[in-house]
Coordinates of C-alpha atoms and ligand atoms in Angstrom, one line a residue:
M1373 CA -129.2 77.6 -85.3
S1374 CA -130.1 80.6 -82.1
I1375 CA -127.2 82.9 -80.9
T1376 CA -126.8 83.0 -77.3
K1377 CA -126.6 87.0 -78.0
R1378 CA -124.9 90.0 -75.0
T1379 CA -125.8 93.5 -74.6
Y1380 CA -123.2 95.5 -72.4
D1381 CA -121.6 98.9 -73.0
A1382 CA -118.1 97.8 -73.1
V1383 CA -116.5 94.9 -74.2
I1384 CA -112.9 94.0 -73.1
V1385 CA -111.2 90.8 -74.3
G1386 CA -108.2 89.9 -72.1
A1387 CA -107.6 89.8 -68.4
G1388 CA -103.7 91.1 -68.2
G1389 CA -101.9 94.3 -66.8
A1390 CA -103.6 95.9 -70.1
G1391 CA -107.2 94.2 -69.9
L1392 CA -107.7 94.2 -66.4
R1393 CA -106.2 98.1 -66.4
A1394 CA -108.8 99.0 -69.1
A1395 CA -111.2 97.2 -66.7
L1396 CA -111.0 99.0 -63.3
Q1397 CA -111.8 102.9 -65.2
L1398 CA -114.9 101.0 -66.6
S1399 CA -116.3 99.4 -64.2
E1400 CA -115.5 102.1 -61.7
A1401 CA -117.6 104.5 -64.0
G1402 CA -120.1 102.8 -63.8
L1403 CA -120.3 101.1 -67.0
K1404 CA -121.9 97.8 -67.6
T1405 CA -118.2 96.1 -68.5
A1406 CA -117.2 91.6 -69.6
V1407 CA -113.8 91.0 -69.4
L1408 CA -113.8 87.6 -71.5
T1409 CA -110.5 85.4 -70.7
K1410 CA -108.7 82.1 -71.9
V1411 CA -107.5 81.0 -68.3
F1412 CA -107.9 82.4 -65.2
P1413 CA -107.2 86.6 -64.8
T1414 CA -104.1 85.9 -62.6
R1415 CA -102.3 83.6 -65.3
S1416 CA -102.1 85.8 -68.3
H1417 CA -98.5 85.9 -68.8
T1418 CA -98.7 89.0 -67.3
V1419 CA -98.4 86.6 -64.2
A1420 CA -94.7 86.1 -65.4
A1421 CA -92.8 89.8 -65.7
Q1422 CA -90.2 90.4 -63.0
G1423 CA -87.9 92.4 -63.8
G1424 CA -89.1 95.6 -62.7
V1425 CA -91.7 98.1 -64.2
A1426 CA -90.0 101.8 -65.6
A1427 CA -91.0 105.0 -63.7
S1428 CA -88.8 108.1 -63.3
L1429 CA -90.3 108.9 -59.4
G1430 CA -85.7 109.1 -58.7
N1431 CA -86.1 107.4 -55.2
S1432 CA -82.2 106.5 -55.0
T1433 CA -80.9 108.2 -57.9
E1434 CA -82.0 111.3 -59.9
D1435 CA -84.0 110.3 -62.7
N1436 CA -86.2 112.9 -65.0
W1437 CA -89.4 112.1 -67.5
H1438 CA -87.4 114.1 -70.3
W1439 CA -84.8 111.2 -69.8
H1440 CA -87.1 108.3 -69.8
M1441 CA -88.2 110.2 -73.1
Y1442 CA -85.2 110.0 -74.6
D1443 CA -84.3 106.3 -73.3
T1444 CA -87.3 104.9 -75.4
V1445 CA -86.8 107.5 -78.2
K1446 CA -83.6 105.8 -78.3
G1447 CA -84.1 102.7 -77.6
S1448 CA -87.0 102.7 -79.8
D1449 CA -84.5 103.9 -82.7
W1450 CA -86.4 106.5 -83.2
L1451 CA -89.1 104.7 -85.2
G1452 CA -91.2 105.6 -82.4
D1453 CA -94.4 107.8 -81.9
Q1454 CA -93.2 110.9 -79.5
D1455 CA -95.7 112.7 -78.9
A1456 CA -97.2 108.5 -77.3
I1457 CA -94.0 108.4 -76.4
E1458 CA -94.1 111.7 -74.1
F1459 CA -97.2 110.7 -72.4
M1460 CA -96.1 107.0 -71.7
C1461 CA -93.1 108.5 -70.0
R1462 CA -94.7 111.5 -68.3
K1463 CA -98.0 109.0 -67.1
A1464 CA -95.6 106.8 -65.3
N1465 CA -95.4 108.2 -61.7
E1466 CA -99.1 108.8 -61.7
V1467 CA -99.8 105.6 -62.5
V1468 CA -97.1 103.0 -60.3
V1469 CA -97.6 105.6 -57.6
E1470 CA -101.7 104.5 -57.9
L1471 CA -100.6 100.6 -58.2
E1472 CA -99.8 100.9 -54.9
H1473 CA -102.3 102.6 -53.6
Y1474 CA -104.2 99.9 -54.8
G1475 CA -101.8 97.7 -52.9
M1476 CA -99.0 96.4 -54.2
P1477 CA -96.3 95.5 -52.5
F1478 CA -93.0 96.7 -54.2
D1479 CA -89.7 96.4 -52.7
R1480 CA -88.8 99.1 -49.7
L1481 CA -85.4 101.4 -49.3
D1482 CA -84.5 101.7 -46.3
N1483 CA -87.0 105.3 -46.0
G1484 CA -90.0 103.6 -47.0
K1485 CA -90.4 104.7 -50.6
I1486 CA -90.1 102.0 -53.8
Y1487 CA -87.4 100.0 -54.2
Q1488 CA -86.0 100.4 -58.2
R1489 CA -82.7 98.9 -60.3
P1490 CA -81.1 99.6 -63.1
F1491 CA -82.3 98.6 -67.0
G1492 CA -81.0 97.9 -70.2
G1493 CA -80.7 101.5 -71.3
H1494 CA -82.4 103.8 -69.1
S1495 CA -79.9 105.9 -68.3
Q1496 CA -79.2 109.7 -66.4
N1497 CA -78.8 112.4 -68.1
Y1498 CA -79.6 112.1 -71.6
G1499 CA -77.7 108.0 -72.2
Q1500 CA -74.2 109.4 -69.7
T1501 CA -75.2 106.1 -67.0
P1502 CA -77.1 103.9 -66.1
V1503 CA -80.4 104.8 -63.4
S1504 CA -82.6 103.8 -60.6
R1505 CA -85.8 103.2 -61.8
S1506 CA -87.1 100.0 -62.7
C1507 CA -89.6 99.8 -59.6
A1508 CA -89.6 96.1 -58.2
A1509 CA -91.4 93.3 -55.8
A1510 CA -88.2 91.0 -56.4
D1511 CA -88.3 89.9 -59.7
R1512 CA -92.0 89.3 -59.0
T1513 CA -93.2 92.4 -59.8
G1514 CA -95.8 91.1 -63.1
H1515 CA -97.4 89.0 -60.3
A1516 CA -97.9 91.2 -57.6
M1517 CA -98.7 94.2 -59.9
L1518 CA -101.8 91.7 -61.2
H1519 CA -103.2 89.9 -57.9
A1520 CA -103.2 94.0 -57.0
L1521 CA -105.4 94.7 -60.1
Y1522 CA -107.7 92.2 -60.2
Q1523 CA -108.7 92.3 -56.4
R1524 CA -109.4 96.0 -57.5
N1525 CA -112.0 94.2 -60.6
V1526 CA -113.2 92.5 -57.9
R1527 CA -114.0 95.9 -56.2
A1528 CA -115.1 97.4 -58.9
N1529 CA -117.6 94.9 -59.9
T1530 CA -116.4 93.5 -63.4
Q1531 CA -118.2 90.8 -64.7
F1532 CA -115.7 88.7 -65.9
F1533 CA -116.4 85.6 -68.0
V1534 CA -113.2 83.1 -67.5
E1535 CA -112.2 79.6 -70.1
W1536 CA -114.0 81.6 -72.7
M1537 CA -112.0 82.3 -76.1
A1538 CA -112.9 85.5 -78.7
L1539 CA -113.1 84.1 -82.4
D1540 CA -113.9 87.2 -84.8
L1541 CA -114.0 90.3 -84.3
I1542 CA -117.7 91.9 -85.6
R1543 CA -117.7 94.9 -87.8
D1544 CA -120.1 96.4 -89.3
A1545 CA -121.4 97.9 -93.0
D1546 CA -119.7 101.1 -92.1
G1547 CA -116.8 99.5 -90.7
D1548 CA -117.2 100.6 -87.3
V1549 CA -116.5 97.5 -84.3
V1550 CA -119.7 96.4 -82.7
G1551 CA -119.4 93.9 -81.0
V1552 CA -117.2 90.2 -81.3
T1553 CA -118.2 85.8 -81.4
A1554 CA -116.5 84.6 -78.2
M1555 CA -116.8 80.9 -77.1
E1556 CA -117.5 79.1 -74.0
M1557 CA -113.7 76.6 -73.3
E1558 CA -116.1 74.9 -71.1
T1559 CA -119.2 74.3 -73.8
G1560 CA -117.5 74.7 -76.9
E1561 CA -120.7 77.1 -77.3
V1562 CA -120.3 79.8 -79.5
S1563 CA -122.6 83.3 -78.3
I1564 CA -121.9 87.2 -79.6
F1565 CA -121.0 89.6 -77.3
H1566 CA -122.5 92.2 -78.4
A1567 CA -121.5 96.5 -77.9
K1568 CA -121.1 99.4 -77.3
A1569 CA -117.0 99.0 -77.8
I1570 CA -114.5 96.5 -77.5
V1571 CA -110.9 96.5 -76.1
F1572 CA -108.2 94.0 -77.2
A1573 CA -106.0 94.0 -74.7
T1574 CA -104.6 90.1 -76.4
G1575 CA -100.5 90.4 -74.7
G1576 CA -98.4 89.2 -77.0
A1577 CA -97.4 86.7 -80.1
G1578 CA -94.1 85.1 -79.1
R1579 CA -95.5 81.5 -79.7
I1580 CA -95.1 82.2 -83.5
F1581 CA -91.0 81.0 -82.4
Y1582 CA -89.7 77.7 -81.8
S1583 CA -88.2 79.2 -78.2
S1584 CA -89.2 81.2 -76.6
T1585 CA -90.2 82.9 -73.3
N1586 CA -93.6 83.1 -73.0
A1587 CA -96.6 81.3 -72.0
F1588 CA -98.1 78.9 -74.3
I1589 CA -101.3 81.0 -74.1
N1590 CA -99.5 84.5 -76.3
T1591 CA -100.7 83.7 -79.8
G1592 CA -102.0 86.8 -81.0
D1593 CA -106.0 85.7 -80.7
G1594 CA -106.7 89.7 -80.5
V1595 CA -103.7 90.5 -84.3
G1596 CA -105.1 87.6 -85.7
M1597 CA -108.4 88.2 -85.4
A1598 CA -107.7 92.5 -86.6
A1599 CA -106.5 91.5 -89.1
R1600 CA -109.0 88.4 -90.5
A1601 CA -111.7 91.8 -90.0
G1602 CA -109.4 93.8 -92.0
I1603 CA -107.5 96.3 -89.7
P1604 CA -103.4 96.4 -91.0
L1605 CA -100.8 95.1 -88.2
E1606 CA -98.1 97.8 -88.4
D1607 CA -94.4 97.4 -88.0
M1608 CA -94.2 93.6 -87.6
E1609 CA -91.0 92.8 -88.4
F1610 CA -90.0 94.3 -85.0
W1611 CA -89.2 91.7 -82.2
Q1612 CA -87.7 91.2 -79.5
F1613 CA -84.9 89.0 -78.8
H1614 CA -84.6 88.6 -74.4
P1615 CA -80.5 88.3 -74.4
T1616 CA -80.9 85.3 -71.7
G1617 CA -83.2 82.8 -71.8
V1618 CA -81.9 79.6 -70.4
A1619 CA -79.9 77.3 -72.5
G1620 CA -82.3 74.6 -74.1
A1621 CA -85.7 76.1 -72.0
G1622 CA -85.6 79.5 -73.1
V1623 CA -87.0 79.3 -69.5
L1624 CA -86.6 83.4 -68.7
I1625 CA -83.8 84.9 -67.0
T1626 CA -84.4 88.5 -65.8
E1627 CA -83.2 91.8 -66.8
G1628 CA -82.9 92.9 -63.2
V1629 CA -79.9 90.2 -63.1
R1630 CA -77.8 92.7 -65.4
G1631 CA -79.2 95.2 -63.3
E1632 CA -78.9 94.3 -59.4
G1633 CA -74.6 93.1 -61.2
G1634 CA -74.8 90.6 -63.4
I1635 CA -71.8 90.2 -65.8
L1636 CA -72.0 88.0 -68.8
R1637 CA -69.1 85.6 -70.0
N1638 CA -68.5 84.8 -72.6
A1639 CA -65.7 81.0 -72.8
D1640 CA -63.0 82.8 -72.4
G1641 CA -64.1 84.0 -69.2
E1642 CA -64.2 88.0 -70.8
R1643 CA -66.8 90.7 -70.2
F1644 CA -67.2 91.3 -73.4
M1645 CA -69.9 93.8 -73.9
E1646 CA -67.1 96.1 -73.0
R1647 CA -65.8 95.9 -76.2
Y1648 CA -69.4 96.1 -78.2
A1649 CA -71.2 98.8 -75.6
P1650 CA -68.4 100.6 -73.5
T1651 CA -71.0 103.1 -71.1
L1652 CA -73.8 101.0 -70.2
K1653 CA -71.3 97.6 -71.2
D1654 CA -74.5 94.3 -70.3
L1655 CA -77.5 97.5 -69.3
A1656 CA -76.8 98.0 -73.1
S1657 CA -80.4 97.9 -74.6
R1658 CA -82.4 94.3 -75.5
D1659 CA -81.2 93.7 -79.0
V1660 CA -77.8 95.5 -78.7
V1661 CA -76.8 92.1 -76.2
S1662 CA -78.6 90.2 -77.9
R1663 CA -76.4 90.4 -81.0
S1664 CA -73.8 90.5 -79.3
M1665 CA -73.6 87.2 -77.5
V1666 CA -74.5 85.5 -81.0
T1667 CA -71.5 87.7 -82.8
E1668 CA -69.5 86.2 -79.7
I1669 CA -70.7 82.9 -80.3
N1670 CA -70.6 82.3 -84.6
E1671 CA -66.9 84.0 -83.6
G1672 CA -65.9 80.2 -82.2
R1673 CA -66.4 82.7 -78.5
G1674 CA -69.4 80.5 -76.6
C1675 CA -69.8 77.5 -74.3
G1676 CA -70.2 74.4 -73.7
P1677 CA -69.5 71.7 -75.4
D1678 CA -71.6 73.0 -78.4
K1679 CA -69.6 76.6 -77.8
D1680 CA -73.8 77.5 -77.9
H1681 CA -74.8 79.9 -74.7
V1682 CA -72.5 82.1 -72.5
M1683 CA -72.7 82.5 -69.1
L1684 CA -74.2 85.0 -66.7
D1685 CA -72.1 85.7 -64.0
I1686 CA -73.8 86.5 -61.0
T1687 CA -71.4 84.4 -58.0
H1688 CA -69.9 87.9 -56.7
L1689 CA -72.7 88.6 -55.6
S1690 CA -73.8 88.3 -51.8
P1691 CA -76.0 85.0 -50.9
D1692 CA -77.7 87.4 -49.5
T1693 CA -78.6 90.0 -52.9
I1694 CA -79.2 87.3 -54.4
M1695 CA -82.1 85.1 -51.9
K1696 CA -84.0 89.4 -52.0
R1697 CA -83.7 90.2 -54.4
L1698 CA -83.1 87.2 -57.3
P1699 CA -84.9 84.4 -55.5
G1700 CA -87.6 83.3 -58.5
I1701 CA -83.7 83.8 -60.7
R1702 CA -82.1 81.7 -58.6
E1703 CA -84.9 79.1 -58.6
I1704 CA -85.1 79.1 -62.1
S1705 CA -81.5 78.5 -62.1
I1706 CA -81.7 75.5 -59.9
Q1707 CA -83.9 73.5 -62.3
F1708 CA -84.5 74.9 -65.8
A1709 CA -80.4 74.4 -66.1
G1710 CA -78.8 72.8 -63.3
V1711 CA -77.2 75.9 -61.0
D1712 CA -76.6 77.4 -58.0
P1713 CA -76.2 81.1 -59.7
I1714 CA -74.6 81.9 -55.8
K1715 CA -72.4 79.3 -56.7
A1716 CA -71.8 79.3 -60.6
P1717 CA -72.7 81.3 -63.9
I1718 CA -76.2 80.2 -65.6
P1719 CA -75.8 79.8 -69.2
V1720 CA -77.9 81.7 -70.8
V1721 CA -78.8 82.2 -75.4
P1722 CA -81.1 84.8 -76.4
T1723 CA -85.1 83.9 -76.7
C1724 CA -87.6 85.6 -78.2
H1725 CA -89.8 88.2 -75.4
Y1726 CA -91.3 90.3 -76.9
Q1727 CA -93.9 91.3 -80.2
M1728 CA -92.4 95.5 -80.5
G1729 CA -96.2 95.6 -83.1
G1730 CA -98.9 95.2 -83.2
I1731 CA -103.1 97.1 -83.5
P1732 CA -101.6 100.3 -84.3
T1733 CA -103.7 102.8 -81.6
N1734 CA -103.2 106.0 -81.3
Y1735 CA -102.5 107.0 -77.5
K1736 CA -105.8 107.8 -76.5
G1737 CA -106.1 103.8 -77.1
Q1738 CA -108.4 104.1 -79.8
V1739 CA -106.9 102.2 -82.7
V1740 CA -107.0 103.8 -86.0
M1741 CA -106.6 102.5 -90.1
P1742 CA -105.5 104.5 -93.4
K1743 CA -109.1 106.6 -94.5
A1744 CA -109.8 108.7 -96.7
G1745 CA -106.5 110.3 -97.1
N1746 CA -105.9 110.2 -93.1
P1747 CA -103.2 107.5 -91.9
N1748 CA -104.8 107.6 -88.7
A1749 CA -108.3 107.5 -88.6
P1750 CA -110.4 106.0 -85.4
V1751 CA -112.2 102.8 -86.3
T1752 CA -115.1 103.9 -83.8
G1753 CA -116.1 101.3 -81.3
F1754 CA -112.0 99.7 -81.5
Y1755 CA -110.0 99.9 -79.2
A1756 CA -106.4 97.8 -78.6
A1757 CA -104.2 98.6 -75.4
G1758 CA -100.8 96.7 -73.9
E1759 CA -98.6 93.9 -76.1
C1760 CA -101.1 93.4 -78.9
A1761 CA -101.2 96.6 -80.2
C1762 CA -98.9 99.6 -80.8
A1763 CA -99.0 102.9 -79.6
S1764 CA -96.2 102.5 -80.9
V1765 CA -94.3 103.8 -78.3
H1766 CA -91.5 100.9 -78.7
G1767 CA -90.6 101.5 -82.3
A1768 CA -88.2 99.3 -83.4
N1769 CA -86.5 98.2 -80.7
R1770 CA -88.7 98.0 -76.8
L1771 CA -87.1 99.3 -73.6
G1772 CA -87.2 96.9 -70.0
T1773 CA -89.9 97.5 -68.0
N1774 CA -91.2 99.7 -70.3
S1775 CA -94.0 97.6 -70.7
L1776 CA -95.0 96.4 -68.0
L1777 CA -95.4 100.6 -67.3
D1778 CA -97.6 100.7 -71.6
L1779 CA -100.3 98.0 -69.8
L1780 CA -100.8 100.0 -66.8
V1781 CA -99.8 103.7 -69.1
F1782 CA -102.6 102.3 -71.9
G1783 CA -104.7 100.4 -70.8
K1784 CA -106.0 103.0 -68.2
S1785 CA -105.9 105.4 -71.6
A1786 CA -108.6 103.3 -73.9
G1787 CA -110.9 102.7 -70.2
E1788 CA -110.7 106.9 -70.4
T1789 CA -111.2 107.1 -73.9
V1790 CA -114.2 104.4 -73.6
V1791 CA -115.4 106.0 -70.6
E1792 CA -115.7 109.6 -72.1
D1793 CA -117.2 107.5 -75.9
I1794 CA -119.8 106.4 -74.4
Q1795 CA -120.6 109.0 -72.0
S1796 CA -121.0 111.6 -74.1
G1797 CA -123.1 110.3 -76.5
N1798 CA -120.5 109.4 -78.8
L1799 CA -120.9 105.4 -78.8
R1800 CA -123.5 103.7 -79.5
L1801 CA -125.3 100.6 -79.1
K1802 CA -125.5 99.7 -83.3
P1803 CA -127.9 97.7 -84.6
L1804 CA -125.7 94.1 -85.3
P1805 CA -125.2 92.9 -88.8
E1806 CA -127.5 89.6 -90.0
D1807 CA -123.7 88.1 -90.6
A1808 CA -122.2 88.3 -87.4
A1809 CA -121.4 85.5 -86.7
D1810 CA -121.0 84.2 -89.4
A1811 CA -117.2 84.4 -90.1
A1812 CA -116.5 82.6 -86.9
M1813 CA -118.7 79.7 -87.2
A1814 CA -117.2 78.6 -90.3
R1815 CA -114.2 78.2 -88.4
I1816 CA -115.2 75.8 -86.5
S1817 CA -118.2 73.9 -88.5
R1818 CA -114.2 73.7 -91.5
L1819 CA -113.0 72.2 -88.4
D1820 CA -115.8 69.3 -88.1
N1821 CA -115.9 68.6 -91.5
Q1822 CA -112.6 68.5 -92.3
T1823 CA -111.3 65.1 -93.4
N1824 CA -107.5 64.0 -95.0
G1825 CA -106.4 67.4 -93.9
T1826 CA -103.0 68.9 -92.5
D1827 CA -101.6 67.6 -87.8
V1828 CA -102.6 71.2 -86.3
H1829 CA -98.7 70.2 -84.2
E1830 CA -97.4 69.4 -87.4
V1831 CA -98.0 72.6 -88.7
R1832 CA -97.3 74.6 -86.1
L1833 CA -94.0 73.8 -85.4
A1834 CA -92.9 74.3 -88.6
M1835 CA -94.3 77.1 -88.6
Q1836 CA -92.0 77.3 -85.6
R1837 CA -88.7 76.1 -87.3
T1838 CA -89.3 77.9 -89.9
M1839 CA -89.6 81.6 -88.6
Q1840 CA -86.7 81.5 -86.3
K1841 CA -84.3 80.0 -89.4
H1842 CA -85.8 83.0 -91.4
A1843 CA -86.2 86.2 -88.9
G1844 CA -83.7 85.1 -85.5
V1845 CA -81.6 87.5 -84.7
F1846 CA -79.3 88.3 -87.3
R1847 CA -82.2 88.9 -90.9
F1848 CA -80.3 87.4 -93.9
K1849 CA -81.3 88.2 -98.0
E1850 CA -82.0 85.3 -99.0
L1851 CA -83.3 83.5 -95.3
L1852 CA -86.0 86.2 -96.3
E1853 CA -87.2 86.3 -99.6
E1854 CA -87.0 81.6 -99.2
G1855 CA -89.1 82.3 -95.6
V1856 CA -91.9 84.5 -97.7
A1857 CA -92.0 80.6 -99.3
E1858 CA -92.4 78.9 -97.4
I1859 CA -94.3 80.7 -94.5
L1860 CA -97.2 80.5 -96.8
K1861 CA -96.7 77.3 -97.7
V1862 CA -97.2 76.9 -94.3
A1863 CA -100.4 79.2 -94.3
E1864 CA -101.2 76.9 -97.0
Q1865 CA -101.8 74.1 -95.1
A1866 CA -102.6 75.4 -92.4
K1867 CA -106.3 76.0 -94.2
T1868 CA -107.7 71.9 -94.0
T1869 CA -106.3 71.8 -90.0
E1870 CA -108.6 68.0 -89.0
I1871 CA -108.6 67.4 -85.5
K1872 CA -109.8 63.9 -85.1
D1873 CA -111.8 65.3 -81.7
K1874 CA -114.4 66.3 -82.6
S1875 CA -117.0 67.0 -79.4
K1876 CA -117.5 70.3 -77.9
V1877 CA -116.8 70.3 -73.7
W1878 CA -112.8 71.2 -73.1
N1879 CA -112.1 70.3 -76.6
T1880 CA -108.7 72.0 -76.0
A1881 CA -107.2 70.2 -79.8
R1882 CA -109.9 72.8 -80.7
V1883 CA -108.6 75.7 -79.5
E1884 CA -104.9 75.0 -80.5
A1885 CA -106.5 74.4 -84.0
L1886 CA -108.4 77.8 -83.6
E1887 CA -105.6 79.5 -81.8
L1888 CA -103.1 78.5 -84.5
D1889 CA -105.7 80.5 -87.1
N1890 CA -104.0 83.7 -84.9
L1891 CA -100.5 82.5 -85.1
I1892 CA -100.3 82.4 -88.6
E1893 CA -101.5 85.7 -89.4
V1894 CA -98.9 86.8 -87.1
A1895 CA -96.2 84.9 -88.8
K1896 CA -96.9 86.3 -91.7
A1897 CA -97.3 89.5 -91.3
T1898 CA -93.9 89.2 -89.4
M1899 CA -91.9 87.9 -92.3
I1900 CA -93.2 89.9 -94.9
S1901 CA -92.7 92.7 -93.6
A1902 CA -89.3 92.0 -92.5
E1903 CA -88.4 91.3 -96.0
A1904 CA -90.3 94.6 -97.7
R1905 CA -87.6 96.7 -94.5
K1906 CA -84.3 97.4 -97.3
E1907 CA -82.5 98.6 -93.4
S1908 CA -81.2 97.9 -90.2
R1909 CA -83.1 98.9 -87.7
G1910 CA -83.1 98.1 -83.4
A1911 CA -84.2 94.3 -83.4
H1912 CA -84.8 94.2 -87.1
V1913 CA -80.8 93.8 -88.4
R1914 CA -79.9 93.1 -91.9
D1915 CA -76.9 91.3 -93.2
D1916 CA -77.6 93.4 -96.9
A1917 CA -77.4 96.8 -95.2
P1918 CA -73.7 96.5 -93.0
D1919 CA -73.1 99.7 -90.9
S1920 CA -71.8 103.5 -92.2
E1921 CA -71.4 107.1 -92.4
E1922 CA -74.6 107.6 -94.5
F1923 CA -76.2 104.1 -93.5
P1924 CA -75.2 103.9 -89.1
N1925 CA -75.6 101.0 -88.0
G1926 CA -77.2 100.1 -91.2
R1927 CA -80.1 102.7 -91.0
N1928 CA -81.6 104.6 -93.7
D1929 CA -83.6 107.0 -92.7
K1930 CA -83.7 108.1 -95.6
E1931 CA -86.8 106.0 -97.0
W1932 CA -87.6 103.8 -94.0
L1933 CA -87.7 106.5 -91.3
K1934 CA -92.0 104.8 -91.0
H1935 CA -94.2 102.1 -90.2
T1936 CA -94.3 98.8 -92.0
L1937 CA -98.9 98.4 -92.8
W1938 CA -100.0 94.6 -93.7
F1939 CA -102.9 93.9 -94.5
S1940 CA -103.9 90.4 -94.9
E1941 CA -106.1 90.4 -97.7
G1942 CA -103.3 90.1 -100.3
N1943 CA -100.2 90.4 -98.3
R1944 CA -100.4 94.4 -99.0
L1945 CA -98.1 96.7 -97.1
D1946 CA -98.3 100.5 -96.8
Y1947 CA -96.4 102.5 -94.5
K1948 CA -97.0 106.0 -92.6
P1949 CA -94.7 108.2 -91.0
V1950 CA -93.6 108.5 -87.9
N1951 CA -94.7 110.6 -85.4
L1952 CA -91.4 113.0 -84.8
E1953 CA -92.9 115.8 -83.4
P1954 CA -94.5 115.3 -79.2
M1955 CA -97.5 116.4 -77.3
N1956 CA -97.0 119.4 -76.3
E1957 CA -95.3 122.6 -77.8
G1958 CA -93.0 123.6 -75.3
T1959 CA -91.6 119.5 -75.2
K1960 CA -88.5 119.5 -77.4
P1961 CA -87.9 116.5 -80.6
I1962 CA -85.0 113.7 -79.7
A1963 CA -83.1 114.2 -82.7
L1964 CA -82.3 111.6 -85.3
A1965 CA -79.2 110.4 -83.9
K1966 CA -76.8 107.2 -84.2
R1967 CA -77.3 104.6 -81.5
V1968 CA -75.0 104.2 -80.0
Y1969 CA -74.6 102.9 -75.6
Ligands
FAD410 C1 -91.7 85.6 -68.7 C2 -91.7 87.3 -69.2 C3 -91.2 88.3 -68.4 C4 -91.8 90.1 -68.9 N1 -91.0 90.7 -67.7 C5 -91.3 91.7 -68.6 C6 -91.1 92.9 -67.0 O1 -90.1 92.7 -65.6 N2 -91.3 93.9 -66.8 C7 -91.8 94.3 -68.8 O2 -92.4 95.9 -68.1 N3 -92.3 93.2 -69.8 C8 -92.0 91.7 -69.0 N4 -92.4 91.5 -70.1 C9 -93.4 92.1 -70.8 C10 -95.0 92.5 -70.3 O3 -94.9 91.0 -69.5 C11 -95.4 92.3 -71.3 O4 -95.5 92.5 -72.2 C12 -97.3 92.0 -70.8 O5 -97.5 91.1 -69.1 C13 -98.0 91.8 -71.9 O6 -99.6 92.3 -70.8 P1 -100.8 92.4 -71.8 O7 -102.1 92.5 -71.0 O8 -101.6 92.6 -73.1 O9 -101.0 90.5 -72.1 P2 -101.4 89.2 -71.2 O10 -100.5 89.4 -69.8 O11 -100.3 88.3 -72.2 O12 -102.5 88.8 -71.5 C14 -103.0 88.4 -72.1 C15 -104.5 87.9 -71.8 O13 -105.4 88.3 -73.3 C16 -106.6 87.0 -73.2 N5 -106.9 86.3 -74.5 C17 -106.2 86.5 -75.3 N6 -106.6 85.5 -75.9 C18 -108.1 85.7 -75.9 C19 -108.5 85.3 -76.5 N7 -108.8 84.8 -78.0 N8 -110.2 85.4 -76.1 C20 -110.1 85.7 -75.0 N9 -109.0 86.3 -74.3 C21 -107.7 86.2 -75.1 C22 -105.7 85.7 -72.5 O14 -106.7 85.2 -70.9 C23 -105.2 87.4 -71.3 O15 -106.1 87.7 -69.9 C24 -92.3 89.9 -69.4 C25 -92.8 89.0 -70.6 C26 -92.3 87.9 -70.4 C27 -93.3 86.9 -71.5

């Protein structure tokens, strides 16, 4: 069968904030650029981001990038690489102002400057008091941002392939990345995209969990494709549970609600965060707040007939503030919880929200992996940015509003690196290997020929329940061990999924089956990496790693201050050092300390 080939300078997979920001850099430099996306660009999950994008503009409270860097390193529980964190925090103001100049409709202060609100873990003077650092467009920041970036790309003539699903990465005999296979969802036909550079910006994979704030399309495709092509995945044990998903529905209530003054209360009406985080209280970082909530629920102080959630109270805010700053949240509460937050508190529980790990990159957006003694050797032709990538700025726990910032900074940076690598002649169009499309065609033809197989929805549900039970907010030694066996069993079932409808045109059953392959890679990586990490750090908290003087909060820096690398083949684990050195000589590293808020 002959397969259509298309040739570009660069192909970007994903049209969320990271993909669009990278595409802009390439198109504006005059490179022939294609962007593939499963959904129309402005439907990417970035559109759902509510609370804001971090930058130390200091518009209403004093601020600077050093404090932002300190907060981010501390938030990461020292697992973030300090060179990448310094790079991101220093670049923040530039990329946010740039976005404003692209037409992003930020809210304004009376003096005309960008409105900023406080967010969890962001502080002044190295953890002393909350700071207003999150630049917001009401509670629809991601929506405004994605539209501004999309329009700018239309202006730059970026070529979009909408409703195209990338299937597999193409690497040649040298291990260099030379293209990607993709299926047009409308026709079911597979094509090869041949390019000098491939940039992955495929977003997160929150759908491995049963309860998630993530869109249904967040199936970790880029991460799965990288894993199948022999690229390791970094720090996949670290998943963020957002404290405030609507109880029973999972839909997100932004941390911006607490930034505007919202308070968490237990069944006794007590503001319980005062006990867990005396300084930042409800604005402590997300892992800390989520665990405090689960502890309240486990100790019998949960609300409702089943005592299975807590309350987020903003009834003390003026209706005007709620209508002006949090209109979307009011709507979500009315629709999904049946309460008007002007009059009554919102029932909330921690819900899976964000993957801290992903495809390993450096701060230039180059994908890196161990080679000939170098743990961070770039993979020629391969770049990644956004939630699918691990730069690593979020380490073991991400601070709110640092993800939208990550998209802008590392989307731009990956774009700049590709432009440099192509214009300098470092990257050329290498020939496609003979078997370029084999991996993708084998997956499609297995689905076409499978009989007596397993059901895609049942296997996905089994995966989601396994992840929720065995790798949740708190982690237990036995549950993790059982979880590894369970998830490997589910992965076996995923090898024989069968779709009854074999037609080609708009076959969503086929798309879901192909997505499941990617979810399974992510789920295996998560469970196996989590079982192996015998300490508590950030979002990964184990019952058998208690707080002690030697191991603050259960963290063991002697043995575990290192990044996990999981290889799909043989489920092999490897580790690499954390970079504790900032980028610039003049910048002081943030020294290891116990994390308290
Ligand atoms: C409800 C919610 C609220 C949030 N609020 C905030 C916030 O206020 N501040 C903040 O900093 N962070 C927030 N986050 C996190 C942040 O929004 C995300 O981490 C970020 O938007 C991810 O952007 P991205 O560009 O990496 O991917 P996405 O925006 O998820 O886009 C992924 C893109 O990849 C494409 N794609 C995926 N697989 C394929 C494939 N196989 N082939 C072709 N295309 C593919 C998709 O079509 C899509 O275009 C929030 C997240 C959620 C879920």
